[in-house]
């Protein structure tokens, strides 16, 4: 969530500091394109200034702005084209800056179709019959049906602050940044004046093979705005995830971190309405223009137009997608997607251009961010099958020379000419970052959001761990930091020291990591070696250990919180990731573990004032196997956040402890888990986690499986939020978690409530397991007794035939950032210090 906050803060708040250093101002021609018959504005008309190579399109109101570097000549002509209209080639007047252009419709009526104004039904509906033909033939019309093809691809992504008004210039914040307003672009966004702040371009060669399926994209040229002090690779990855490729032929389309049902999905006629508007002639092609929209305007569906071929193929020639203003979508003011397809000599249909434009904003009326991605495809080849070597390695590979192309190369290979504002973005951003006020603002945002103060080769933090409190340690102060890439790209050092003023103990950590590649420690695929020593506390069952507990926001806990372990740990591990997203971690860990708080290591009398055993020696090797096919993620400087997708994640962990390794016990542990997100179109999505584990050998309760409980008031998805710390132990178990988000499917249909944009969540967690006789202290006197209250009441239990079950009903997207859950515990309600109901809250930022 912090990543999304940082990007929104940067673009929506700080970017107004940015300016242009251009001295040559473009000449602007503004105008409108109208239908000659109806005199109505025509949206998305292509306008090309022939002798300058300048291209623009009209907005939804039919208006356009055309920029040139200088005044036109008598040879300057503009070509105006639009599907369904006759093209026009007009001379651009040198003395007139406002234009009105009228196009003549080129249409034919559908004589076999009669549209009646009556209640919408699918039966005997010609529009539905036509869309069913499209659905029946989509498998052969999609580009993935082609045996082999390759093409050249040009991609351009731009972000700009929109709605730049004259009164903005007089605001105090811009006192030292008046040059910001020297160059404003009104070309891109419906005639609004915008200030470009980010630009990225890529040229690549794309290769596709159907059987066996193989894809490869070789980036031959790459150019992007770079922000000093930021994780620029991470920014690019986030933008790539935001602007995922849209395939209209897929049943479900991933867009803005959710999934929309395609208007030509198999089940689409159940959710969409279709209306045939006209037949049109586009060059040699005759096609039907069809409008589609949601039957219920609040559902998470598209609306727009399909242009369907009438040559018997029922292929899509053009699609225009947008979303209803009534759907439950955050931070989005407007969306427009336009895709063009063309038929090649072999009758295969391929995409020729793809344009995604999004207006972002905190509110509908606030100043926001305009983002646009334009992709063009050219030079298709269908018969020159490439050798196997082309497809080896990463699916996306960037040439070493890609980031070092000069301007001459870009001018020669760029498929779309940049406007002056676009071209100036690169140098302008470099200039802005040298302004001291801008640098201070960026540093402050980094400290607030990520918790680190950058000192060059070393950074101090995270600041949210400097203070915390718990009943055993009391007030705890901590200070530490880590090295940065300026110190070394291959070596990372991290350390901290902490002190508890109640237990009067020092804690510390000292670790180092080495990367076997020049990409850095976390750049995929990682190949690293880590070694660390640590003296720290651990809550029973908490796998995240101090990383979670050192956040002062989580210091407030419910119930009794007087149980922890004191661990002195040495660890060394090797991580090796592969291109296919399979990885293994091989490691060794030695921990000297002592009881803390009310915990005891006693064989007979748990409540004795002393411990029969002062500490445990835990020495073990471990192997972790992980496979996450097609996984994508945000890659930060020192962390990685995976993006959800439809693909599962498999993980297998094996631990072995032996007295030969100076372990106090002999045992083996096996744990397997599967995580997957299931998408249900308009009904939202479910995150499902299934896990199972077993321990082979005799071990005391600290080494049994301790379910991850949560005694804070923060709702934790993969924890048991109504379970107490160390309430249960098992040596074999299986668990299932289902967390479903409806994306406002029900709330959106309730008057008044729908305007709040709330979203419904339901969660169910089930844990089933037991402790075998081998590891039951009641049967074996040589095992530690399970913890009890001072009066002898048990507080740690073994699961019986009844599973532990808890569920919750939640309301999310409150003020766009909060989720509040009513949590219900269904079983083991007679255990001490438990509640049947609870209220939990968490922060979440999403579209």
mmCIF file of N, CA, C and O in Angstrom, residues 541-542 558 689-691 705-712 714-725 727-728 733-738 763-769 799 803-807 823-825 827 840:
data_model
loop_
_atom_site.group_PDB
_atom_site.id
_atom_site.type_symbol
_atom_site.label_atom_id
_atom_site.label_comp_id
_atom_site.label_asym_id
_atom_site.label_seq_id
_atom_site.Cartn_x
_atom_site.Cartn_y
_atom_site.Cartn_z
ATOM 1 N N UNK A 541 4.300 -18.390 17.596
ATOM 2 C CA UNK A 541 3.498 -18.548 16.393
ATOM 3 C C UNK A 541 3.637 -17.435 15.395
ATOM 4 O O UNK A 541 3.081 -17.515 14.298
ATOM 5 N N UNK A 542 4.361 -16.367 15.726
ATOM 6 C CA UNK A 542 4.499 -15.239 14.815
ATOM 7 C C UNK A 542 5.717 -15.434 13.926
ATOM 8 O O UNK A 542 6.862 -15.288 14.367
ATOM 9 N N UNK A 558 -5.147 -6.732 22.623
ATOM 10 C CA UNK A 558 -6.261 -7.139 23.473
ATOM 11 C C UNK A 558 -5.829 -8.322 24.318
ATOM 12 O O UNK A 558 -4.856 -9.032 24.013
ATOM 13 N N UNK A 689 -6.241 -19.694 0.465
ATOM 14 C CA UNK A 689 -4.967 -20.263 0.912
ATOM 15 C C UNK A 689 -5.259 -21.602 1.571
ATOM 16 O O UNK A 689 -6.037 -21.679 2.540
ATOM 17 N N UNK A 690 -4.668 -22.659 1.056
ATOM 18 C CA UNK A 690 -4.753 -23.982 1.680
ATOM 19 C C UNK A 690 -3.360 -24.388 2.136
ATOM 20 O O UNK A 690 -2.377 -24.213 1.409
ATOM 21 N N UNK A 691 -3.300 -24.904 3.352
ATOM 22 C CA UNK A 691 -1.995 -25.266 3.918
ATOM 23 C C UNK A 691 -2.135 -26.545 4.721
ATOM 24 O O UNK A 691 -3.177 -26.806 5.344
ATOM 25 N N UNK A 705 3.723 -26.965 15.857
ATOM 26 C CA UNK A 705 3.119 -25.908 15.040
ATOM 27 C C UNK A 705 2.222 -25.052 15.926
ATOM 28 O O UNK A 705 1.287 -25.552 16.562
ATOM 29 N N UNK A 706 2.523 -23.765 15.997
ATOM 30 C CA UNK A 706 1.723 -22.812 16.767
ATOM 31 C C UNK A 706 1.003 -21.917 15.774
ATOM 32 O O UNK A 706 1.639 -21.130 15.072
ATOM 33 N N UNK A 707 -0.318 -22.030 15.634
ATOM 34 C CA UNK A 707 -1.046 -21.205 14.655
ATOM 35 C C UNK A 707 -0.795 -19.719 14.888
ATOM 36 O O UNK A 707 -0.634 -19.268 16.024
ATOM 37 N N UNK A 708 -0.776 -18.985 13.785
ATOM 38 C CA UNK A 708 -0.484 -17.555 13.861
ATOM 39 C C UNK A 708 -1.718 -16.800 14.321
ATOM 40 O O UNK A 708 -2.620 -16.513 13.543
ATOM 41 N N UNK A 709 -1.743 -16.454 15.596
ATOM 42 C CA UNK A 709 -2.851 -15.712 16.179
ATOM 43 C C UNK A 709 -2.582 -14.213 16.078
ATOM 44 O O UNK A 709 -1.451 -13.774 15.835
ATOM 45 N N UNK A 710 -3.637 -13.456 16.285
ATOM 46 C CA UNK A 710 -3.528 -11.997 16.232
ATOM 47 C C UNK A 710 -4.293 -11.399 17.405
ATOM 48 O O UNK A 710 -5.514 -11.547 17.495
ATOM 49 N N UNK A 711 -3.575 -10.742 18.313
ATOM 50 C CA UNK A 711 -4.213 -10.102 19.450
ATOM 51 C C UNK A 711 -4.218 -8.579 19.332
ATOM 52 O O UNK A 711 -4.491 -7.887 20.309
ATOM 53 N N UNK A 712 -3.923 -8.047 18.142
ATOM 54 C CA UNK A 712 -4.058 -6.622 17.936
ATOM 55 C C UNK A 712 -5.466 -6.333 17.428
ATOM 56 O O UNK A 712 -6.254 -7.238 17.166
ATOM 57 N N UNK A 714 -5.868 -4.735 14.642
ATOM 58 C CA UNK A 714 -5.713 -4.656 13.194
ATOM 59 C C UNK A 714 -6.134 -5.980 12.573
ATOM 60 O O UNK A 714 -5.752 -7.054 13.056
ATOM 61 N N UNK A 715 -6.943 -5.918 11.523
ATOM 62 C CA UNK A 715 -7.394 -7.141 10.872
ATOM 63 C C UNK A 715 -6.272 -7.676 9.983
ATOM 64 O O UNK A 715 -5.791 -6.992 9.085
ATOM 65 N N UNK A 716 -5.853 -8.917 10.267
ATOM 66 C CA UNK A 716 -4.786 -9.555 9.506
ATOM 67 C C UNK A 716 -5.374 -10.723 8.715
ATOM 68 O O UNK A 716 -5.967 -11.633 9.300
ATOM 69 N N UNK A 717 -5.193 -10.667 7.396
ATOM 70 C CA UNK A 717 -5.859 -11.633 6.506
ATOM 71 C C UNK A 717 -5.448 -13.064 6.821
ATOM 72 O O UNK A 717 -6.292 -13.958 6.933
ATOM 73 N N UNK A 718 -4.161 -13.338 6.992
ATOM 74 C CA UNK A 718 -3.690 -14.712 7.150
ATOM 75 C C UNK A 718 -3.406 -15.078 8.601
ATOM 76 O O UNK A 718 -2.649 -16.012 8.873
ATOM 77 N N UNK A 719 -3.982 -14.342 9.543
ATOM 78 C CA UNK A 719 -3.898 -14.692 10.955
ATOM 79 C C UNK A 719 -5.291 -15.015 11.479
ATOM 80 O O UNK A 719 -6.305 -14.642 10.881
ATOM 81 N N UNK A 720 -5.325 -15.694 12.634
ATOM 82 C CA UNK A 720 -6.596 -15.976 13.297
ATOM 83 C C UNK A 720 -6.861 -14.835 14.275
ATOM 84 O O UNK A 720 -6.242 -14.734 15.337
ATOM 85 N N UNK A 721 -7.804 -13.969 13.885
ATOM 86 C CA UNK A 721 -7.969 -12.698 14.580
ATOM 87 C C UNK A 721 -8.696 -12.804 15.916
ATOM 88 O O UNK A 721 -8.694 -11.844 16.684
ATOM 89 N N UNK A 722 -9.321 -13.942 16.204
ATOM 90 C CA UNK A 722 -9.991 -14.145 17.493
ATOM 91 C C UNK A 722 -9.281 -15.187 18.346
ATOM 92 O O UNK A 722 -9.787 -15.591 19.392
ATOM 93 N N UNK A 723 -8.134 -15.618 17.925
ATOM 94 C CA UNK A 723 -7.352 -16.606 18.657
ATOM 95 C C UNK A 723 -6.293 -15.890 19.490
ATOM 96 O O UNK A 723 -5.756 -14.856 19.078
ATOM 97 N N UNK A 724 -5.986 -16.436 20.665
ATOM 98 C CA UNK A 724 -4.943 -15.877 21.513
ATOM 99 C C UNK A 724 -3.585 -16.474 21.180
ATOM 100 O O UNK A 724 -3.495 -17.584 20.638
ATOM 101 N N UNK A 725 -2.526 -15.762 21.519
ATOM 102 C CA UNK A 725 -1.175 -16.281 21.316
ATOM 103 C C UNK A 725 -1.015 -17.596 22.076
ATOM 104 O O UNK A 725 -1.375 -17.704 23.255
ATOM 105 N N UNK A 727 -2.590 -20.306 21.962
ATOM 106 C CA UNK A 727 -3.819 -20.943 22.450
ATOM 107 C C UNK A 727 -3.912 -22.392 21.998
ATOM 108 O O UNK A 727 -4.482 -23.227 22.695
ATOM 109 N N UNK A 728 -3.341 -22.700 20.833
ATOM 110 C CA UNK A 728 -3.380 -24.063 20.305
ATOM 111 C C UNK A 728 -2.002 -24.486 19.815
ATOM 112 O O UNK A 728 -1.192 -23.634 19.402
ATOM 113 N N UNK A 733 -1.654 -30.817 10.816
ATOM 114 C CA UNK A 733 -2.792 -29.915 10.651
ATOM 115 C C UNK A 733 -3.055 -29.672 9.173
ATOM 116 O O UNK A 733 -2.219 -29.927 8.301
ATOM 117 N N UNK A 734 -4.233 -29.159 8.903
ATOM 118 C CA UNK A 734 -4.578 -28.618 7.584
ATOM 119 C C UNK A 734 -5.472 -27.406 7.825
ATOM 120 O O UNK A 734 -6.249 -27.374 8.791
ATOM 121 N N UNK A 735 -5.351 -26.402 6.977
ATOM 122 C CA UNK A 735 -6.121 -25.172 7.176
ATOM 123 C C UNK A 735 -6.586 -24.641 5.824
ATOM 124 O O UNK A 735 -5.969 -24.896 4.784
ATOM 125 N N UNK A 736 -7.680 -23.888 5.868
ATOM 126 C CA UNK A 736 -8.230 -23.279 4.661
ATOM 127 C C UNK A 736 -8.678 -21.860 4.983
ATOM 128 O O UNK A 736 -9.376 -21.632 5.980
ATOM 129 N N UNK A 737 -8.279 -20.935 4.152
ATOM 130 C CA UNK A 737 -8.672 -19.532 4.273
ATOM 131 C C UNK A 737 -9.344 -19.114 2.969
ATOM 132 O O UNK A 737 -8.786 -19.317 1.882
ATOM 133 N N UNK A 738 -10.536 -18.515 3.064
ATOM 134 C CA UNK A 738 -11.226 -17.956 1.909
ATOM 135 C C UNK A 738 -11.624 -16.524 2.262
ATOM 136 O O UNK A 738 -12.389 -16.304 3.209
ATOM 137 N N UNK A 763 -15.203 -13.527 5.015
ATOM 138 C CA UNK A 763 -14.009 -14.344 5.215
ATOM 139 C C UNK A 763 -14.355 -15.551 6.073
ATOM 140 O O UNK A 763 -15.153 -15.446 7.023
ATOM 141 N N UNK A 764 -13.762 -16.680 5.755
ATOM 142 C CA UNK A 764 -13.908 -17.892 6.564
ATOM 143 C C UNK A 764 -12.538 -18.540 6.719
ATOM 144 O O UNK A 764 -11.786 -18.669 5.739
ATOM 145 N N UNK A 765 -12.210 -18.920 7.974
ATOM 146 C CA UNK A 765 -10.929 -19.574 8.259
ATOM 147 C C UNK A 765 -11.192 -20.827 9.076
ATOM 148 O O UNK A 765 -11.887 -20.767 10.101
ATOM 149 N N UNK A 766 -10.643 -21.926 8.612
ATOM 150 C CA UNK A 766 -10.841 -23.220 9.275
ATOM 151 C C UNK A 766 -9.482 -23.856 9.515
ATOM 152 O O UNK A 766 -8.638 -23.905 8.603
ATOM 153 N N UNK A 767 -9.254 -24.324 10.749
ATOM 154 C CA UNK A 767 -8.021 -25.012 11.114
ATOM 155 C C UNK A 767 -8.382 -26.346 11.755
ATOM 156 O O UNK A 767 -9.105 -26.390 12.765
ATOM 157 N N UNK A 768 -7.888 -27.416 11.184
ATOM 158 C CA UNK A 768 -8.145 -28.749 11.720
ATOM 159 C C UNK A 768 -6.814 -29.444 11.949
ATOM 160 O O UNK A 768 -5.934 -29.438 11.085
ATOM 161 N N UNK A 769 -6.657 -30.042 13.138
ATOM 162 C CA UNK A 769 -5.411 -30.732 13.437
ATOM 163 C C UNK A 769 -5.463 -31.393 14.797
ATOM 164 O O UNK A 769 -6.489 -31.388 15.482
ATOM 165 N N UNK A 799 -5.958 -29.294 19.462
ATOM 166 C CA UNK A 799 -7.215 -29.369 18.726
ATOM 167 C C UNK A 799 -7.750 -30.794 18.754
ATOM 168 O O UNK A 799 -6.996 -31.760 18.561
ATOM 169 N N UNK A 803 -12.807 -28.639 14.481
ATOM 170 C CA UNK A 803 -11.835 -27.668 13.962
ATOM 171 C C UNK A 803 -12.063 -26.300 14.595
ATOM 172 O O UNK A 803 -13.146 -25.982 15.080
ATOM 173 N N UNK A 804 -11.011 -25.498 14.585
ATOM 174 C CA UNK A 804 -11.162 -24.094 14.965
ATOM 175 C C UNK A 804 -11.725 -23.349 13.756
ATOM 176 O O UNK A 804 -11.190 -23.458 12.642
ATOM 177 N N UNK A 805 -12.802 -22.580 13.954
ATOM 178 C CA UNK A 805 -13.453 -21.860 12.853
ATOM 179 C C UNK A 805 -13.723 -20.427 13.286
ATOM 180 O O UNK A 805 -14.220 -20.191 14.392
ATOM 181 N N UNK A 806 -13.385 -19.501 12.432
ATOM 182 C CA UNK A 806 -13.802 -18.117 12.622
ATOM 183 C C UNK A 806 -14.168 -17.527 11.262
ATOM 184 O O UNK A 806 -13.677 -17.969 10.215
ATOM 185 N N UNK A 807 -15.062 -16.573 11.279
ATOM 186 C CA UNK A 807 -15.494 -15.916 10.045
ATOM 187 C C UNK A 807 -15.704 -14.443 10.299
ATOM 188 O O UNK A 807 -15.747 -13.980 11.449
ATOM 189 N N UNK A 823 -15.898 -9.801 13.379
ATOM 190 C CA UNK A 823 -15.327 -11.148 13.367
ATOM 191 C C UNK A 823 -16.070 -12.014 14.380
ATOM 192 O O UNK A 823 -16.320 -11.588 15.520
ATOM 193 N N UNK A 824 -16.409 -13.206 13.982
ATOM 194 C CA UNK A 824 -17.127 -14.150 14.853
ATOM 195 C C UNK A 824 -16.303 -15.425 14.992
ATOM 196 O O UNK A 824 -15.840 -16.006 14.013
ATOM 197 N N UNK A 825 -16.117 -15.819 16.263
ATOM 198 C CA UNK A 825 -15.468 -17.099 16.555
ATOM 199 C C UNK A 825 -16.557 -18.123 16.820
ATOM 200 O O UNK A 825 -17.467 -17.901 17.631
ATOM 201 N N UNK A 827 -16.004 -21.761 17.391
ATOM 202 C CA UNK A 827 -15.686 -22.963 18.171
ATOM 203 C C UNK A 827 -14.703 -22.641 19.292
ATOM 204 O O UNK A 827 -14.055 -21.606 19.299
ATOM 205 N N UNK A 840 -12.459 -5.479 14.046
ATOM 206 C CA UNK A 840 -11.078 -5.271 13.603
ATOM 207 C C UNK A 840 -11.060 -4.324 12.406
ATOM 208 O O UNK A 840 -12.026 -4.251 11.636
#
